[in-house]
Coordinates of C-alpha atoms and ligand atoms in Angstrom, one line a residue:
M4 CA 9.5 -30.6 130.8
A5 CA 10.1 -33.8 128.8
S6 CA 12.2 -32.3 126.0
E7 CA 15.6 -33.8 125.3
Q8 CA 18.5 -32.2 127.2
H9 CA 22.1 -32.7 126.3
D10 CA 24.9 -33.1 128.9
D11 CA 26.4 -29.8 130.3
R12 CA 29.9 -31.2 129.8
M13 CA 29.9 -31.0 126.0
F14 CA 29.0 -27.3 126.0
L15 CA 31.5 -26.5 128.8
R16 CA 34.3 -28.5 127.0
F17 CA 33.8 -26.2 124.0
A18 CA 33.7 -22.9 126.0
E19 CA 36.9 -24.1 127.8
S20 CA 38.6 -24.4 124.5
F21 CA 38.6 -20.6 124.3
S22 CA 41.9 -19.2 125.3
A23 CA 43.3 -15.7 126.0
A24 CA 45.0 -15.9 122.6
C25 CA 42.1 -17.3 120.6
H26 CA 38.5 -16.6 121.7
P27 CA 35.3 -15.2 120.2
R28 CA 34.6 -11.6 121.2
Y29 CA 31.0 -12.4 122.2
L30 CA 29.2 -15.5 123.3
L31 CA 25.4 -15.2 122.9
L32 CA 23.2 -17.6 124.9
T33 CA 19.8 -17.8 123.4
G34 CA 17.0 -20.3 123.2
G35 CA 14.5 -21.5 123.7
E36 CA 15.3 -20.2 127.2
P37 CA 18.9 -20.4 128.3
L38 CA 17.9 -19.6 132.0
I39 CA 16.1 -23.0 132.1
R40 CA 19.6 -24.2 132.8
P41 CA 20.9 -21.3 135.0
R42 CA 23.9 -23.2 136.4
L43 CA 25.1 -24.1 132.9
T44 CA 24.6 -20.5 131.8
A45 CA 26.7 -19.2 134.7
R46 CA 29.5 -21.7 134.1
L47 CA 29.7 -20.9 130.4
A48 CA 29.7 -17.2 131.2
E49 CA 32.5 -17.7 133.8
A50 CA 34.6 -19.8 131.4
A51 CA 34.1 -17.1 128.7
R52 CA 34.9 -14.2 130.9
A53 CA 38.1 -15.8 132.2
V54 CA 39.7 -15.4 128.7
G55 CA 38.1 -12.1 127.7
T56 CA 34.9 -13.2 125.8
R57 CA 31.9 -11.2 126.7
T58 CA 28.5 -12.9 127.1
Y59 CA 24.9 -12.0 126.4
A60 CA 21.8 -14.0 127.6
L61 CA 18.4 -13.6 125.9
T62 CA 15.6 -14.5 128.3
G63 CA 11.8 -14.5 128.3
M64 CA 12.1 -13.9 132.1
Y65 CA 9.8 -16.8 133.2
F66 CA 11.3 -16.4 136.7
A67 CA 9.8 -12.9 137.0
R68 CA 6.2 -14.2 136.8
G69 CA 4.1 -13.3 139.9
G70 CA 6.6 -10.8 141.3
G71 CA 8.3 -13.2 143.8
D72 CA 12.0 -13.5 144.5
I73 CA 14.3 -14.6 141.7
P74 CA 15.6 -18.1 142.4
A75 CA 19.3 -18.1 143.6
P76 CA 20.7 -20.1 140.6
V77 CA 19.0 -17.6 138.2
R78 CA 20.3 -14.6 140.1
Q79 CA 23.8 -16.1 139.9
A80 CA 23.4 -16.6 136.1
L81 CA 22.2 -13.1 135.7
R82 CA 25.3 -11.8 137.6
S83 CA 27.6 -14.0 135.5
V84 CA 26.7 -12.6 132.1
D85 CA 27.8 -9.2 130.7
H86 CA 24.5 -8.4 129.1
V87 CA 20.9 -9.5 129.7
A88 CA 18.3 -9.0 126.9
A89 CA 14.6 -9.4 127.9
S90 CA 12.3 -10.8 125.2
I91 CA 9.0 -9.0 125.1
D92 CA 6.2 -9.4 122.6
A93 CA 2.5 -10.2 122.6
F94 CA 3.2 -13.9 123.0
H95 CA 5.5 -13.6 126.0
E96 CA 3.2 -11.0 127.6
E97 CA 0.5 -13.7 127.8
E98 CA 2.8 -15.7 130.1
V99 CA 4.8 -13.1 132.0
S100 CA 3.3 -9.7 132.6
R101 CA 5.0 -6.6 131.3
R102 CA 5.0 -5.2 134.9
D103 CA 6.9 -8.2 136.2
V104 CA 9.5 -8.0 133.4
F105 CA 9.9 -4.2 134.0
R106 CA 10.4 -4.9 137.8
V107 CA 13.3 -7.3 137.1
V108 CA 14.9 -5.0 134.5
H109 CA 14.8 -2.2 137.1
R110 CA 16.5 -4.5 139.6
L111 CA 19.2 -5.4 137.1
L112 CA 19.8 -1.7 136.2
D113 CA 20.1 -0.9 139.9
V114 CA 22.9 -3.3 140.4
G115 CA 24.7 -2.1 137.2
T116 CA 23.8 -4.9 134.8
D117 CA 23.9 -3.9 131.1
V118 CA 20.3 -4.6 129.8
S119 CA 18.3 -4.4 126.6
F120 CA 15.0 -5.5 125.2
Q121 CA 14.4 -7.7 122.2
V122 CA 10.9 -6.9 120.9
V123 CA 9.0 -8.6 118.0
G124 CA 5.8 -7.8 116.2
T125 CA 4.3 -8.3 112.8
G126 CA 6.2 -5.4 111.1
D127 CA 6.7 -1.7 111.0
D128 CA 3.0 -1.0 111.0
D129 CA 2.1 -3.2 113.9
P130 CA 0.3 -1.0 116.6
Y131 CA 1.6 -3.3 119.3
L132 CA 5.2 -2.3 118.5
A133 CA 4.4 1.4 118.6
E134 CA 2.7 0.9 122.0
V135 CA 5.3 -1.4 123.7
T136 CA 8.4 0.6 122.5
S137 CA 6.8 3.8 123.8
A138 CA 6.0 2.1 127.1
I139 CA 9.6 0.9 127.4
R140 CA 11.0 4.3 126.6
R141 CA 8.8 6.0 129.2
E142 CA 9.5 3.4 131.9
F143 CA 13.3 3.6 131.5
G144 CA 13.7 7.2 130.4
D145 CA 15.4 6.1 127.1
R146 CA 18.2 4.4 129.0
V147 CA 17.6 0.9 127.6
P148 CA 18.2 -0.1 124.0
M149 CA 15.8 -2.2 122.0
L150 CA 16.3 -4.5 119.0
V151 CA 12.9 -4.6 117.2
G152 CA 12.3 -7.5 114.8
A153 CA 9.4 -9.0 112.9
V154 CA 7.9 -12.5 113.4
R155 CA 8.5 -14.4 110.2
P156 CA 6.7 -17.4 108.8
H157 CA 8.4 -20.7 109.5
G158 CA 7.9 -24.3 108.3
R159 CA 4.6 -24.9 106.5
A160 CA 3.4 -21.3 107.1
K161 CA 5.9 -20.2 104.5
S162 CA 3.8 -21.6 101.7
L163 CA 0.6 -19.8 102.7
P164 CA -0.3 -17.2 100.1
L165 CA -0.1 -14.4 102.6
H166 CA 3.6 -15.0 103.1
R167 CA 4.8 -15.9 99.6
E168 CA 6.0 -12.4 99.0
D169 CA 7.9 -12.4 102.3
N170 CA 9.8 -15.5 101.2
R171 CA 11.1 -13.9 98.1
Q172 CA 12.1 -10.8 99.9
D173 CA 13.9 -12.0 103.0
H174 CA 17.3 -11.0 104.6
G175 CA 16.5 -7.4 104.2
E176 CA 16.3 -7.7 100.4
A177 CA 13.2 -5.6 100.1
H178 CA 14.6 -3.0 102.4
T179 CA 17.9 -2.9 100.6
A180 CA 16.3 -2.6 97.2
R181 CA 14.1 0.3 98.4
R182 CA 17.1 2.1 99.9
T183 CA 19.6 1.6 97.0
G184 CA 17.3 0.8 94.1
R185 CA 19.3 -2.2 93.3
H186 CA 18.1 -5.5 92.0
A187 CA 17.7 -8.5 94.3
H188 CA 20.3 -10.5 92.5
E189 CA 23.1 -8.0 92.9
P190 CA 25.6 -8.8 95.7
L191 CA 24.0 -8.7 99.1
P192 CA 26.4 -10.3 101.6
C193 CA 25.1 -12.7 104.2
T194 CA 26.2 -11.1 107.5
I195 CA 24.6 -14.0 109.4
A196 CA 27.2 -16.4 108.0
A197 CA 29.8 -14.7 110.2
W198 CA 28.4 -16.1 113.5
P199 CA 29.0 -19.8 114.2
V200 CA 26.0 -21.2 116.1
V201 CA 26.1 -24.2 118.6
G202 CA 22.7 -25.9 118.3
P203 CA 21.0 -27.8 121.2
D204 CA 22.6 -31.1 120.2
G205 CA 26.1 -29.6 119.9
T206 CA 26.3 -29.4 116.1
V207 CA 28.0 -26.1 115.1
T208 CA 26.6 -24.4 112.0
A209 CA 27.9 -21.5 110.0
C210 CA 24.7 -19.5 110.7
G211 CA 21.7 -19.2 112.9
N212 CA 19.0 -19.7 110.3
Q213 CA 16.3 -21.6 112.3
A214 CA 15.9 -24.3 109.7
V215 CA 19.6 -24.9 109.6
V216 CA 19.9 -25.1 113.4
D217 CA 17.0 -27.5 113.5
H218 CA 18.6 -29.5 110.6
V219 CA 15.6 -29.2 108.3
P220 CA 17.7 -29.4 106.3
L221 CA 21.4 -28.9 107.4
P222 CA 23.2 -28.4 104.2
E223 CA 26.7 -29.8 104.4
H224 CA 28.4 -26.6 103.4
L225 CA 26.9 -24.9 106.5
R226 CA 28.1 -27.7 109.0
L227 CA 31.2 -26.5 110.8
G228 CA 31.6 -29.3 113.3
H229 CA 30.5 -30.6 116.7
V230 CA 31.4 -29.4 120.2
T231 CA 32.3 -33.0 121.3
V232 CA 35.1 -33.3 118.8
D233 CA 36.0 -29.7 117.7
D234 CA 37.5 -26.9 119.7
W235 CA 37.0 -23.1 119.1
P236 CA 40.3 -22.7 117.0
A237 CA 39.1 -25.4 114.6
I238 CA 35.6 -24.0 114.3
R239 CA 37.0 -20.5 113.8
A240 CA 39.4 -21.7 111.1
R241 CA 36.6 -23.5 109.2
C242 CA 34.2 -20.5 109.4
L243 CA 36.9 -18.2 108.1
G244 CA 38.3 -20.5 105.5
A245 CA 35.4 -22.6 104.0
P246 CA 35.2 -21.2 100.4
L247 CA 31.4 -21.3 100.0
V248 CA 30.9 -19.7 103.4
R249 CA 33.4 -17.0 102.4
A250 CA 31.5 -16.4 99.2
L251 CA 28.2 -16.1 101.1
R252 CA 29.7 -13.5 103.3
L253 CA 31.2 -11.7 100.3
V254 CA 28.3 -11.6 97.8
G255 CA 25.4 -13.6 99.3
P256 CA 23.7 -16.7 97.8
R257 CA 21.6 -15.0 95.1
S258 CA 24.5 -13.3 93.4
L259 CA 26.6 -16.4 93.6
H260 CA 23.9 -18.5 92.1
R261 CA 23.2 -16.0 89.3
R262 CA 26.9 -16.0 88.3
Y263 CA 27.8 -19.6 88.8
G264 CA 24.8 -21.7 89.6
S265 CA 23.9 -24.6 87.4
T266 CA 20.7 -25.8 89.2
E267 CA 17.4 -24.1 89.9
P268 CA 17.6 -21.3 92.5
G269 CA 15.6 -21.7 95.7
S270 CA 12.5 -19.6 96.3
S271 CA 14.2 -17.3 98.8
Y272 CA 17.6 -16.0 99.8
C273 CA 18.3 -18.8 102.3
Q274 CA 16.7 -21.5 100.2
T275 CA 19.0 -20.5 97.3
C276 CA 22.0 -20.8 99.8
W277 CA 20.9 -24.4 100.8
R278 CA 21.0 -25.6 97.2
L279 CA 24.5 -24.2 96.5
G280 CA 26.1 -27.0 98.4
D281 CA 24.8 -29.5 95.9
D282 CA 25.8 -27.4 92.9
A283 CA 29.2 -28.6 91.6
T284 CA 29.7 -25.6 89.4
A285 CA 29.0 -23.1 92.2
L286 CA 31.2 -25.0 94.6
A287 CA 34.1 -25.0 92.1
A288 CA 33.6 -21.3 91.5
A289 CA 33.7 -20.6 95.2
E290 CA 37.0 -22.5 95.4
V291 CA 38.5 -20.5 92.6
L292 CA 37.3 -17.2 94.2
A293 CA 38.7 -18.2 97.6
A294 CA 42.1 -18.9 96.1
R295 CA 42.5 -15.5 94.4
A296 CA 44.8 -13.1 96.3
T297 CA 42.5 -10.2 95.4
T298 CA 39.5 -11.9 97.2
T299 CA 41.0 -11.1 100.6
I300 CA 41.2 -7.4 99.7
V301 CA 37.6 -7.4 98.5
E302 CA 36.5 -9.3 101.6
A303 CA 38.1 -6.6 103.9
Y304 CA 36.4 -3.9 101.9
A305 CA 33.0 -5.6 102.1
E306 CA 33.4 -6.1 105.8
A307 CA 34.3 -2.5 106.3
L308 CA 31.2 -1.3 104.3
Q309 CA 29.0 -3.4 106.6
R310 CA 30.7 -2.1 109.8
E311 CA 30.2 1.4 108.5
R312 CA 26.5 0.9 108.5
G313 CA 26.9 -0.1 112.2
A314 CA 24.3 -1.4 114.6
V315 CA 21.5 0.7 113.1
G316 CA 22.3 -0.5 109.6
F317 CA 22.2 -4.1 110.8
A318 CA 18.9 -3.6 112.7
R319 CA 17.4 -1.9 109.6
R320 CA 18.3 -4.8 107.4
Y321 CA 17.3 -7.7 109.7
G322 CA 14.7 -6.1 112.0
C323 CA 11.9 -3.5 111.7
A324 CA 13.5 -0.6 109.9
A325 CA 11.2 2.0 111.5
Y326 CA 12.6 1.1 114.9
A327 CA 16.2 0.5 114.0
E328 CA 17.6 3.6 115.8
L329 CA 16.3 2.2 119.1
V330 CA 19.3 -0.1 119.3
L331 CA 21.4 2.9 120.3
L332 CA 19.2 4.2 123.1
G333 CA 21.1 4.9 126.2
H334 CA 24.4 4.9 124.4
D335 CA 26.6 7.8 125.6
E336 CA 29.2 7.7 122.8
P337 CA 28.8 9.3 119.4
K338 CA 26.9 7.1 117.0
A339 CA 29.8 6.3 114.8
A340 CA 31.9 5.0 117.7
A341 CA 29.0 3.0 119.0
C342 CA 28.4 1.4 115.6
S343 CA 31.9 0.2 115.2
A344 CA 32.1 -1.4 118.7
Ligands
SF4_423 S1 22.1 -17.3 103.3 FE1 22.8 -19.3 104.0 S2 24.4 -18.8 105.5 FE2 23.2 -17.0 105.3 S3 21.6 -17.1 106.9 FE3 20.7 -18.0 105.0 S4 21.1 -20.2 105.2 FE4 22.5 -19.1 106.6

C-alpha cells in the first residue's frame, strides 16, 4: 500500500497524444496490477478507444476473492477495455481461488467481454500446467484462449547453477535451435523490440524486458523517451528509426555482436543487447546498416516471416511450446487469418 504512485495525468497526457491518424493498434495495460487503479485504467481505455486503439488489461483478479460483488470502479474499468486477460498460476491461486476467478470470467463472457487466460508454470513438463489448462478447457468448453509461459529466473536467481543454462538459451533460442537446427549466433530477430513500453515512472523503453523496465540497467539505446515530454508520434518515430533498435528487430543482438561487436558478449541474448549500446563499432555498423536502401526491403521480409508464424509461432518461441496452440482456442476463423490479425 505504501509503494510509489505516479500522477494519473502524465499517463493520460500520453494516451491523449494518440490521434485517429496516428495511434498504436493495441494498448496493453499490465502490471503489477493495473486494476489497482481502475479509474485510470478506464480513462486510458476510453482515450484509446476514441481514436481506434484497442486495449487489453492483464489482471490477477484480486477483486474476485471471496465471491462478493465486483466494486463499481473495477466493473467500469472491465467494461472500458476491449480484452481482459486473467492471470492464473500456482502463486496467484494462493491469493485468489480458481473458483472465484472462473466465476468472474463467466460473468465477463456472459456480457460479451473478450477474455483470455495467461498461465505460467515452470516449463512444458510442469504437472501444474497440464492440470490447470485442462481445467480451464473443461470449464469454458474450449471457448477461452490461453497464453502459457514459463517463470524465468530474475535478478540474483539468474546466477544460481540450476539456471545458468536458461540464461544462455533465452528468447526462444533453445526452441529455435531445436526446430531449425541453426546455431544460436545466427540471426534471431528480437520481436519484443517492436513494442514500446511505458514503465511505472513514465519512462518509455524499446522493450518490456523486466530489467530494462526496472532500469537495472536501462541501456541508453533502449530509452525512447518519457511520457511527460514526448507524445506518441515522437515515440513511434524513435522506435521505428533508431538504428540499433532496427538492427535488433532485424537480426537480434547475438548476430549483431558476432559480426560487428568489439567488446565481450553478455552471457545471454538480452545481456548481449545491453552491451551493444557501449560498443562504438557495433553502433557505427548499425548506423551504416540503417542507411542502406536494401535494409528496408530486408526488414519487410523479416517482419513478414515472423507474421507468417503467427500467434502460435510467437507463443512457441516466448512461452511453453507444448501449449502454444492454446492461444487460438475459441477462435472461429481459419488459423492463418487468426495469426495475421
Ligand atoms: S534483446 Fe534487447 S531489445 Fe530485445 S528484449 Fe532483450 S533487452 Fe529488450
